[in-house]
């Protein structure tokens, strides 16, 4: 399907829960209590019905996210339902990795092909300060995902004063395992007070930090790892490394290649991460008119996000789906 700006929309990111067992500084600060009740979440059958309707309309790429998707008891059922869709090109998972080790085999068997695993630091103290979680669990999750044949990528959100000293080590870690790593600029999601000039670490500054520690990075304009907006580089002294940059704020043309819709855990289609508009699927789920609702959400996709226009988030990132 094509949106009003000529972009082909074929990627649905499905938030299966807004709950999380971590509380990353930039996503779900400690003490946050606004989670949807479990009964507010779409059921597995409803999530699969939305994915099936999207598939009929030409969507071929699906991602299970949250919140932390591995907290959901029926995640394997959801993965199996989506994994069985005709014309499926990819089914991925975004996870903090802390609960991945015991589940990686079953997820792979259920049809999940790739895992984007968040990793903001390799120092356990820094990791805990940023996420509230345990690094050893994440590292075990990465090992398990690789052992079970999942295509793994790492995601690192950039925060000055929190993890800029970790960035070269993260690249070496990823490169040693032949895993792409993506550095993501902080976005004003969840709370505006997190994105301050003191906290914000831009892509150009990140690149300078990496080059001074690791040597020059060469752009790989034709390399793609999945279906996201990252632009990849290779370290001259780290052959085979794949270092991606995602800069919603620094890159002028960030939205030009947007290919996705988001489905929130409580059943809203969200055309853009950085704009408030949402389309409630309650009526469409009741009547089965999901194709029309998805078509309408694509028609509502704006040209650009509003992050640079004093955007004030209306609901936390965990409730939208990263
Ligand atoms: N819990 C899973 C995880 O951490 O990967 C999946 C959901 S999380 C919301 C998805 C991605 O969004 C993660 O890579 C996370 O780092 C990123 N994210 C969350 N808040 C962000 C923010 N304010 N700016 C940039 N990225 C953010
Ligand atoms: Fe949880 Fe992921 Fe948000 Fe961190 S980024 S609080 S792990 S949903």
Coordinates of N, CA, C and O in Angstrom, one line a residue, residues 81-255:
X81 N 1.0 -17.5 15.0 CA -0.1 -17.0 14.2 C 0.4 -16.1 13.1 O 0.0 -16.2 11.9
X82 N 1.3 -15.2 13.5 CA 1.9 -14.3 12.4 C 2.9 -15.0 11.6 O 3.0 -14.8 10.3
X83 N 3.7 -15.9 12.2 CA 4.7 -16.7 11.4 C 4.1 -17.5 10.3 O 4.7 -17.9 9.4
X84 N 2.8 -17.9 10.5 CA 2.1 -18.7 9.5 C 1.5 -17.9 8.3 O 0.9 -18.5 7.4
X85 N 1.6 -16.6 8.4 CA 0.9 -15.8 7.3 C 1.6 -16.1 6.0 O 2.8 -16.2 5.9
X86 N 0.7 -16.0 4.9 CA 1.3 -16.2 3.6 C 2.0 -14.9 3.2 O 1.8 -13.9 3.7
X87 N 3.0 -15.1 2.3 CA 3.8 -14.0 1.8 C 4.6 -13.2 2.9 O 4.9 -12.1 2.8
X88 N 4.8 -13.9 4.0 CA 5.6 -13.3 5.1 C 7.0 -13.1 4.7 O 7.6 -14.1 4.3
X89 N 7.5 -11.9 4.8 CA 8.9 -11.7 4.5 C 9.8 -11.8 5.8 O 10.9 -12.4 5.8
X90 N 9.3 -11.2 6.8 CA 10.1 -11.2 8.1 C 9.2 -11.1 9.3 O 8.2 -10.3 9.3
X91 N 9.6 -11.8 10.3 CA 8.9 -11.7 11.6 C 10.1 -11.5 12.6 O 10.9 -12.4 12.9
X92 N 10.1 -10.3 13.2 CA 11.2 -9.9 14.2 C 10.6 -9.7 15.5 O 9.4 -9.5 15.7
X93 N 11.6 -9.6 16.5 CA 11.2 -9.3 17.9 C 12.2 -8.2 18.4 O 13.3 -8.2 18.1
X94 N 11.6 -7.2 19.1 CA 12.4 -6.2 19.8 C 12.4 -6.5 21.3 O 11.2 -6.6 21.8
X95 N 13.5 -6.7 21.9 CA 13.5 -7.1 23.3 C 14.6 -6.5 24.1 O 15.7 -6.2 23.5
X96 N 14.5 -6.4 25.4 CA 15.6 -6.0 26.2 C 16.5 -7.1 26.5 O 17.6 -7.0 27.1
X97 N 16.1 -8.3 26.1 CA 17.0 -9.5 26.1 C 17.1 -10.2 27.5 O 17.6 -11.3 27.6
X98 N 16.5 -9.6 28.5 CA 16.8 -10.2 29.9 C 16.1 -11.5 30.0 O 16.5 -12.3 30.9
X99 N 15.0 -11.8 29.3 CA 14.3 -13.0 29.4 C 14.4 -13.9 28.2 O 13.7 -14.9 28.0
X100 N 15.4 -13.6 27.4 CA 15.5 -14.2 26.1 C 16.1 -15.6 26.1 O 15.8 -16.5 25.4
X101 N 17.1 -15.8 27.0 CA 17.9 -17.0 27.0 C 17.0 -18.3 27.1 O 17.1 -19.2 26.2
X102 N 16.1 -18.4 28.0 CA 15.3 -19.6 28.1 C 14.2 -19.7 27.0 O 13.6 -20.8 26.8
X103 N 14.0 -18.6 26.2 CA 12.9 -18.6 25.3 C 13.3 -18.6 23.8 O 12.5 -18.8 22.9
X104 N 14.6 -18.4 23.6 CA 15.1 -18.3 22.2 C 14.8 -19.4 21.3 O 14.3 -19.3 20.2
X105 N 15.0 -20.7 21.8 CA 14.7 -21.8 21.0 C 13.2 -21.9 20.6 O 12.9 -22.1 19.4
X106 N 12.3 -21.7 21.5 CA 10.9 -21.7 21.2 C 10.5 -20.6 20.3 O 9.6 -20.8 19.4
X107 N 11.1 -19.4 20.4 CA 10.7 -18.3 19.6 C 11.2 -18.7 18.1 O 10.4 -18.4 17.2
X108 N 12.4 -19.2 18.0 CA 12.8 -19.6 16.6 C 11.9 -20.6 16.0 O 11.5 -20.5 14.9
X109 N 11.5 -21.6 16.9 CA 10.6 -22.6 16.4 C 9.2 -22.1 16.0 O 8.6 -22.6 15.1
X110 N 8.8 -21.0 16.7 CA 7.5 -20.4 16.4 C 7.5 -19.5 15.1 O 6.5 -19.0 14.7
X111 N 8.7 -19.3 14.6 CA 8.8 -18.5 13.3 C 9.5 -17.2 13.4 O 9.6 -16.4 12.4
X112 N 9.9 -16.8 14.6 CA 10.7 -15.5 14.8 C 12.0 -15.7 14.1 O 12.7 -16.7 14.4
X113 N 12.4 -14.8 13.2 CA 13.7 -14.9 12.5 C 14.7 -14.0 13.0 O 15.9 -14.2 12.8
X114 N 14.4 -12.9 13.6 CA 15.4 -11.9 14.0 C 15.0 -11.3 15.4 O 13.9 -11.3 15.8
X115 N 16.1 -10.9 16.1 CA 15.9 -10.2 17.4 C 16.7 -9.0 17.4 O 17.9 -9.0 17.2
X116 N 16.0 -7.8 17.6 CA 16.7 -6.6 17.9 C 16.8 -6.5 19.5 O 15.8 -6.4 20.1
X117 N 18.1 -6.5 20.0 CA 18.2 -6.6 21.4 C 18.9 -5.2 21.9 O 19.9 -4.8 21.4
X118 N 18.2 -4.6 22.9 CA 18.7 -3.4 23.4 C 19.9 -3.6 24.3 O 19.9 -4.5 25.1
X119 N 21.0 -2.8 24.0 CA 22.2 -3.0 24.9 C 22.8 -1.6 24.9 O 23.4 -1.1 24.0
X120 N 22.7 -0.9 26.1 CA 23.1 0.5 26.2 C 24.5 0.6 26.8 O 25.1 1.7 26.8
X121 N 25.0 -0.4 27.4 CA 26.3 -0.4 28.1 C 26.8 -1.8 28.3 O 26.0 -2.7 28.4
X122 N 28.1 -1.9 28.4 CA 28.7 -3.2 28.7 C 29.3 -3.3 30.1 O 29.7 -4.3 30.6
X123 N 29.3 -2.1 30.7 CA 29.6 -2.1 32.2 C 28.4 -2.4 33.0 O 27.4 -1.7 32.8
X124 N 28.4 -3.4 33.8 CA 27.1 -3.8 34.5 C 26.5 -2.6 35.4 O 25.3 -2.5 35.5
X125 N 27.4 -1.8 35.9 CA 26.9 -0.7 36.7 C 26.2 0.3 35.9 O 25.1 0.8 36.2
X126 N 26.9 0.7 34.8 CA 26.2 1.6 33.8 C 24.9 1.0 33.3 O 23.9 1.7 33.1
X127 N 25.0 -0.3 32.9 CA 23.8 -0.9 32.4 C 22.6 -0.8 33.4 O 21.5 -0.4 33.0
X128 N 22.9 -1.1 34.7 CA 21.9 -1.0 35.7 C 21.4 0.4 35.9 O 20.2 0.7 36.0
X129 N 22.3 1.4 35.8 CA 21.9 2.8 36.0 C 20.9 3.2 34.9 O 20.0 3.9 35.2
X130 N 21.2 2.8 33.7 CA 20.4 3.2 32.6 C 19.0 2.5 32.6 O 18.0 3.1 32.3
X131 N 19.1 1.2 32.8 CA 17.9 0.3 32.5 C 17.2 -0.2 33.8 O 16.1 -0.7 33.7
X132 N 18.0 -0.2 34.9 CA 17.5 -0.9 36.1 C 17.6 -2.4 36.1 O 17.2 -3.1 37.0
X133 N 18.2 -2.9 35.0 CA 18.2 -4.4 34.8 C 19.6 -5.0 35.0 O 20.6 -4.3 35.4
X134 N 19.7 -6.3 34.6 CA 21.0 -7.0 34.8 C 21.6 -7.4 33.5 O 21.1 -8.1 32.7
X135 N 22.9 -6.9 33.3 CA 23.6 -7.1 32.1 C 23.8 -8.6 31.8 O 23.7 -9.0 30.6
X136 N 24.1 -9.4 32.8 CA 24.5 -10.8 32.6 C 23.3 -11.5 31.9 O 23.5 -12.4 31.0
X137 N 22.1 -11.1 32.3 CA 20.9 -11.8 31.6 C 20.8 -11.4 30.1 O 20.5 -12.3 29.3
X138 N 21.1 -10.2 29.8 CA 21.1 -9.7 28.4 C 22.1 -10.5 27.6 O 21.9 -10.9 26.5
X139 N 23.3 -10.5 28.2 CA 24.4 -11.2 27.4 C 24.1 -12.7 27.2 O 24.3 -13.2 26.1
X140 N 23.5 -13.3 28.2 CA 23.0 -14.7 28.0 C 21.9 -14.8 26.9 O 21.9 -15.7 26.1
X141 N 21.1 -13.8 26.9 CA 20.0 -13.7 25.8 C 20.6 -13.6 24.4 O 20.2 -14.2 23.5
X142 N 21.7 -12.7 24.3 CA 22.3 -12.6 23.0 C 22.9 -13.9 22.5 O 22.8 -14.3 21.4
X143 N 23.6 -14.5 23.5 CA 24.3 -15.8 23.1 C 23.2 -16.8 22.7 O 23.4 -17.6 21.7
X144 N 22.1 -16.9 23.4 CA 21.1 -17.9 23.1 C 20.5 -17.6 21.7 O 20.2 -18.5 20.9
X145 N 20.2 -16.3 21.5 CA 19.6 -16.0 20.2 C 20.5 -16.4 19.0 O 20.1 -16.9 18.0
X146 N 21.8 -16.1 19.2 CA 22.7 -16.5 18.1 C 22.8 -18.0 18.0 O 22.8 -18.6 16.9
X147 N 22.8 -18.7 19.2 CA 22.9 -20.1 19.1 C 21.7 -20.8 18.4 O 21.9 -21.9 17.8
X148 N 20.6 -20.1 18.5 CA 19.4 -20.7 17.9 C 19.1 -20.1 16.5 O 18.0 -20.2 16.0
X149 N 20.1 -19.5 15.9 CA 20.0 -19.1 14.5 C 19.2 -17.8 14.3 O 18.9 -17.5 13.1
X150 N 18.9 -17.0 15.3 CA 18.2 -15.8 15.0 C 19.2 -14.7 14.5 O 20.4 -14.7 14.9
X151 N 18.7 -13.9 13.6 CA 19.6 -12.8 13.1 C 19.5 -11.7 14.1 O 18.4 -11.2 14.4
X152 N 20.6 -11.4 14.8 CA 20.6 -10.4 15.9 C 21.2 -9.1 15.5 O 22.1 -9.0 14.7
X153 N 20.5 -8.0 16.0 CA 21.0 -6.7 15.9 C 21.0 -6.1 17.3 O 20.1 -6.4 18.1
X154 N 21.9 -5.2 17.6 CA 21.9 -4.5 18.9 C 21.4 -3.1 18.7 O 21.8 -2.5 17.7
X155 N 20.7 -2.6 19.7 CA 20.2 -1.2 19.6 C 20.8 -0.5 20.9 O 20.6 -1.0 22.0
X156 N 21.4 0.7 20.6 CA 21.9 1.5 21.7 C 21.4 2.9 21.6 O 21.6 3.5 20.6
X157 N 20.7 3.3 22.7 CA 20.2 4.7 22.7 C 21.3 5.5 23.3 O 21.9 5.2 24.3
X158 N 21.5 6.7 22.6 CA 22.6 7.6 23.0 C 22.2 8.6 24.1 O 21.3 9.3 23.9
X159 N 23.0 8.6 25.2 CA 22.7 9.6 26.2 C 24.0 10.1 26.7 O 24.8 9.3 27.3
X160 N 24.2 11.4 26.5 CA 25.4 12.0 27.0 C 25.5 11.9 28.5 O 24.4 12.1 29.2
X161 N 26.6 11.6 29.1 CA 26.7 11.5 30.5 C 26.3 10.1 31.0 O 26.5 9.9 32.2
X162 N 25.7 9.3 30.2 CA 25.3 8.0 30.6 C 26.1 6.9 29.9 O 26.6 6.0 30.6
X163 N 26.2 7.0 28.6 CA 26.9 5.9 27.9 C 27.9 6.3 26.8 O 28.3 5.4 26.1
X164 N 28.3 7.5 26.7 CA 29.2 7.8 25.6 C 30.5 7.1 25.8 O 31.2 6.8 24.8
X165 N 30.9 6.8 27.0 CA 32.2 6.1 27.2 C 32.1 4.6 26.9 O 33.1 3.9 26.7
X166 N 30.9 4.1 26.7 CA 30.7 2.7 26.4 C 30.7 2.4 24.9 O 30.7 1.3 24.5
X167 N 30.6 3.5 24.1 CA 30.3 3.2 22.7 C 31.3 2.4 22.0 O 31.0 1.5 21.2
X168 N 32.6 2.8 22.1 CA 33.6 2.0 21.4 C 33.6 0.5 21.8 O 33.7 -0.4 20.9
X169 N 33.5 0.2 23.1 CA 33.4 -1.2 23.6 C 32.2 -1.9 23.0 O 32.3 -3.1 22.6
X170 N 31.1 -1.2 22.9 CA 29.9 -1.8 22.3 C 30.2 -2.2 20.8 O 29.8 -3.3 20.4
X171 N 30.8 -1.3 20.1 CA 31.1 -1.6 18.7 C 32.1 -2.8 18.6 O 31.9 -3.8 17.8
X172 N 33.1 -2.9 19.5 CA 34.0 -4.0 19.5 C 33.3 -5.3 19.8 O 33.5 -6.4 19.2
X173 N 32.4 -5.2 20.8 CA 31.6 -6.4 21.2 C 30.8 -6.9 20.0 O 30.7 -8.1 19.7
X174 N 30.1 -6.0 19.3 CA 29.2 -6.4 18.2 C 30.0 -7.0 17.1 O 29.7 -8.0 16.5
X175 N 31.1 -6.3 16.8 CA 32.0 -6.6 15.7 C 32.6 -8.0 15.9 O 32.6 -8.9 15.0
X176 N 33.0 -8.3 17.1 CA 33.6 -9.6 17.4 C 32.6 -10.8 17.2 O 32.9 -11.9 16.9
X177 N 31.3 -10.5 17.3 CA 30.2 -11.5 17.1 C 29.6 -11.4 15.7 O 28.6 -12.0 15.5
X178 N 30.1 -10.4 14.9 CA 29.5 -10.2 13.6 C 28.0 -9.8 13.7 O 27.2 -10.3 12.9
X179 N 27.7 -9.0 14.6 CA 26.4 -8.5 14.8 C 26.3 -7.0 14.4 O 27.2 -6.2 14.9
X180 N 25.3 -6.6 13.6 CA 25.2 -5.1 13.4 C 24.8 -4.4 14.7 O 24.0 -5.0 15.5
X181 N 25.3 -3.2 14.9 CA 24.9 -2.4 16.1 C 24.4 -1.1 15.6 O 24.9 -0.5 14.6
X182 N 23.3 -0.6 16.2 CA 22.7 0.7 15.7 C 22.6 1.6 16.9 O 22.2 1.3 18.0
X183 N 23.2 2.8 16.6 CA 23.1 3.9 17.6 C 21.9 4.8 17.3 O 21.8 5.3 16.2
X184 N 21.1 5.0 18.3 CA 19.8 5.7 18.2 C 19.8 7.0 18.9 O 20.0 7.0 20.2
X185 N 19.6 8.1 18.2 CA 19.5 9.4 18.9 C 18.2 9.4 19.9 O 17.2 8.8 19.5
X186 N 18.4 10.0 21.0 CA 17.3 10.1 22.0 C 16.2 10.9 21.3 O 16.4 11.9 20.7
X187 N 15.0 10.4 21.5 CA 13.8 11.1 21.0 C 12.9 11.5 22.2 O 13.0 10.9 23.2
X188 N 12.1 12.5 22.0 CA 11.2 13.0 23.1 C 10.0 12.1 23.2 O 8.9 12.5 22.9
X189 N 10.2 10.9 23.7 CA 9.1 10.0 23.9 C 9.0 9.8 25.4 O 9.9 9.9 26.2
X190 N 7.8 9.5 25.9 CA 7.5 9.3 27.3 C 7.5 10.6 28.1 O 6.5 11.0 28.6
X191 N 8.6 11.3 28.2 CA 8.7 12.5 28.9 C 9.6 13.5 28.2 O 10.7 13.1 27.7
X192 N 9.2 14.8 28.2 CA 10.0 15.8 27.5 C 11.3 16.1 28.3 O 12.3 16.5 27.7
X193 N 11.2 16.0 29.6 CA 12.4 16.5 30.4 C 13.6 15.6 30.2 O 14.7 16.0 30.7
X194 N 13.5 14.4 29.6 CA 14.7 13.6 29.4 C 15.5 14.1 28.3 O 16.8 14.0 28.3
X195 N 14.9 14.7 27.3 CA 15.6 15.1 26.1 C 16.1 16.6 26.4 O 15.4 17.5 26.0
X196 N 17.2 16.7 27.0 CA 17.7 18.1 27.3 C 19.0 18.2 26.5 O 19.6 17.2 26.1
X197 N 19.5 19.5 26.3 CA 20.8 19.6 25.6 C 21.9 18.9 26.3 O 22.8 18.4 25.7
X198 N 21.8 18.8 27.6 CA 22.8 18.1 28.4 C 22.8 16.6 28.1 O 23.9 16.0 28.1
X199 N 21.6 16.0 27.9 CA 21.5 14.6 27.7 C 21.7 14.2 26.3 O 22.1 13.0 26.0
X200 N 21.4 15.1 25.3 CA 21.3 14.7 23.9 C 22.7 14.5 23.4 O 23.6 15.4 23.5
X201 N 22.9 13.3 22.8 CA 24.2 13.0 22.1 C 23.9 12.8 20.6 O 23.2 11.9 20.3
X202 N 24.3 13.7 19.8 CA 23.9 13.7 18.3 C 24.7 12.6 17.6 O 25.8 12.2 18.1
X203 N 24.2 12.3 16.4 CA 25.0 11.3 15.6 C 26.3 11.8 15.2 O 27.3 11.1 15.3
X204 N 26.5 13.1 14.8 CA 27.8 13.6 14.5 C 28.8 13.5 15.6 O 29.9 13.1 15.5
X205 N 28.3 13.8 16.8 CA 29.2 13.7 18.0 C 29.5 12.2 18.3 O 30.7 11.9 18.7
X206 N 28.6 11.4 18.1 CA 28.8 9.9 18.3 C 29.8 9.4 17.4 O 30.7 8.7 17.7
X207 N 29.7 9.8 16.1 CA 30.7 9.4 15.1 C 32.1 9.8 15.5 O 33.0 9.1 15.3
X208 N 32.2 11.1 16.0 CA 33.5 11.6 16.3 C 34.1 10.8 17.5 O 35.3 10.4 17.5
X209 N 33.2 10.4 18.5 CA 33.7 9.6 19.6 C 34.2 8.3 19.1 O 35.3 7.8 19.5
X210 N 33.4 7.6 18.2 CA 33.8 6.3 17.7 C 35.1 6.4 16.9 O 36.0 5.5 17.0
X211 N 35.2 7.4 16.0 CA 36.4 7.5 15.1 C 37.6 7.8 15.9 O 38.7 7.3 15.6
X212 N 37.5 8.6 17.0 CA 38.7 8.8 17.8 C 39.2 7.6 18.5 O 40.4 7.4 18.8
X213 N 38.3 6.7 18.8 CA 38.7 5.5 19.5 C 39.0 4.3 18.6 O 39.9 3.5 18.9
X214 N 38.3 4.2 17.5 CA 38.4 3.0 16.6 C 39.0 3.3 15.3 O 39.2 2.3 14.5
X215 N 39.2 4.5 14.9 CA 39.7 4.8 13.5 C 38.5 5.1 12.6 O 37.4 5.1 13.1
X216 N 38.8 5.5 11.4 CA 37.8 6.0 10.4 C 36.6 5.0 10.2 O 36.9 3.8 10.2
X217 N 35.4 5.5 10.0 CA 34.3 4.7 9.6 C 33.9 5.0 8.2 O 33.8 6.2 7.8
X218 N 33.7 4.0 7.4 CA 33.4 4.2 6.0 C 31.9 3.9 5.8 O 31.5 2.9 6.2
X219 N 31.2 4.8 5.1 CA 29.8 4.6 4.8 C 29.6 3.4 3.9 O 30.4 3.1 3.0
X220 N 28.5 2.6 4.2 CA 28.1 1.5 3.4 C 26.7 1.8 2.8 O 25.7 1.3 3.3
X221 N 26.6 2.7 1.8 CA 25.3 3.2 1.3 C 24.4 2.1 0.9 O 23.1 2.3 1.0
X222 N 24.9 0.9 0.4 CA 24.0 -0.1 -0.1 C 23.7 -1.2 1.0 O 22.9 -2.1 0.7
X223 N 24.3 -1.1 2.1 CA 24.1 -2.2 3.1 C 22.8 -2.0 3.9 O 22.5 -0.9 4.3
X224 N 22.0 -3.0 4.0 CA 20.7 -3.0 4.8 C 20.8 -4.2 5.8 O 21.2 -5.3 5.4
X225 N 20.3 -4.0 7.0 CA 20.2 -5.1 7.9 C 18.8 -5.0 8.4 O 18.5 -4.3 9.4
X226 N 17.9 -5.6 7.8 CA 16.5 -5.5 8.2 C 15.8 -4.4 7.5 O 16.2 -4.0 6.4
X227 N 14.8 -3.8 8.1 CA 13.9 -2.9 7.4 C 13.8 -1.5 8.0 O 12.8 -0.8 7.8
X228 N 14.7 -1.2 8.9 CA 14.6 0.0 9.6 C 15.4 1.1 8.9 O 15.9 0.9 7.8
X229 N 15.5 2.3 9.6 CA 16.0 3.5 8.9 C 17.6 3.7 9.1 O 18.1 4.7 8.7
X230 N 18.2 2.7 9.7 CA 19.7 2.9 10.0 C 20.5 3.1 8.7 O 20.3 2.4 7.7
X231 N 21.5 3.9 8.9 CA 22.5 4.1 7.8 C 23.8 3.5 8.3 O 24.3 3.9 9.4
X232 N 24.4 2.5 7.6 CA 25.5 1.7 8.1 C 26.8 2.2 7.7 O 27.0 2.7 6.6
X233 N 27.8 1.9 8.6 CA 29.2 2.2 8.3 C 30.0 0.9 8.7 O 29.6 0.1 9.5
X234 N 31.3 0.9 8.2 CA 32.2 -0.2 8.6 C 33.4 0.5 9.1 O 33.9 1.5 8.5
X235 N 33.9 0.0 10.2 CA 35.2 0.5 10.8 C 36.3 0.1 9.9 O 36.5 -1.1 9.7
X236 N 37.2 1.0 9.5 CA 38.3 0.6 8.6 C 39.2 -0.4 9.3 O 39.7 -1.4 8.7
X237 N 39.3 -0.3 10.6 CA 40.2 -1.2 11.4 C 39.4 -2.3 12.0 O 39.9 -3.1 12.8
X238 N 38.1 -2.4 11.7 CA 37.2 -3.5 12.2 C 36.5 -4.1 11.0 O 35.3 -3.9 10.8
X239 N 37.2 -4.8 10.1 CA 36.6 -5.3 8.9 C 35.4 -6.2 9.3 O 35.5 -7.0 10.2
X240 N 34.3 -6.0 8.5 CA 33.1 -6.8 8.8 C 32.2 -6.1 9.8 O 31.1 -6.6 10.0
X241 N 32.6 -5.1 10.5 CA 31.8 -4.4 11.4 C 30.6 -3.7 10.7 O 30.8 -3.2 9.6
X242 N 29.5 -3.6 11.3 CA 28.3 -3.0 10.7 C 27.7 -2.0 11.8 O 27.1 -2.5 12.8
X243 N 28.0 -0.7 11.6 CA 27.7 0.3 12.6 C 26.6 1.2 12.1 O 26.9 1.9 11.1
X244 N 25.4 1.1 12.6 CA 24.3 1.8 12.1 C 24.0 3.1 12.9 O 24.2 3.1 14.1
X245 N 23.4 4.1 12.2 CA 23.1 5.3 12.9 C 21.6 5.6 12.6 O 21.2 5.6 11.4
X246 N 20.9 5.9 13.6 CA 19.4 6.3 13.4 C 19.2 7.7 14.1 O 19.4 7.8 15.3
X247 N 19.0 8.7 13.3 CA 18.9 10.0 13.9 C 17.7 10.7 13.5 O 17.6 11.5 12.5
X248 N 16.6 10.5 14.3 CA 15.3 11.2 13.9 C 15.4 12.7 14.1 O 14.7 13.4 13.4
X249 N 16.3 13.2 14.9 CA 16.4 14.6 15.1 C 17.5 15.2 14.2 O 17.3 16.3 13.7
X250 N 18.6 14.6 14.0 CA 19.7 15.2 13.3 C 19.5 15.1 11.8 O 20.0 15.9 11.0
X251 N 18.8 14.0 11.3 CA 18.7 13.8 9.9 C 17.5 14.4 9.3 O 16.3 14.0 9.6
X252 N 17.7 15.4 8.4 CA 16.6 16.1 7.8 C 15.6 15.2 7.1 O 14.4 15.4 7.1
X253 N 16.1 14.2 6.4 CA 15.2 13.4 5.5 C 14.8 12.1 6.2 O 14.5 11.1 5.5
X254 N 14.8 12.1 7.5 CA 14.6 10.8 8.3 C 13.3 10.1 7.9 O 13.3 8.9 7.8
X255 N 12.3 10.9 7.7 CA 10.9 10.3 7.4 C 10.7 9.9 6.0 O 9.7 9.2 5.7

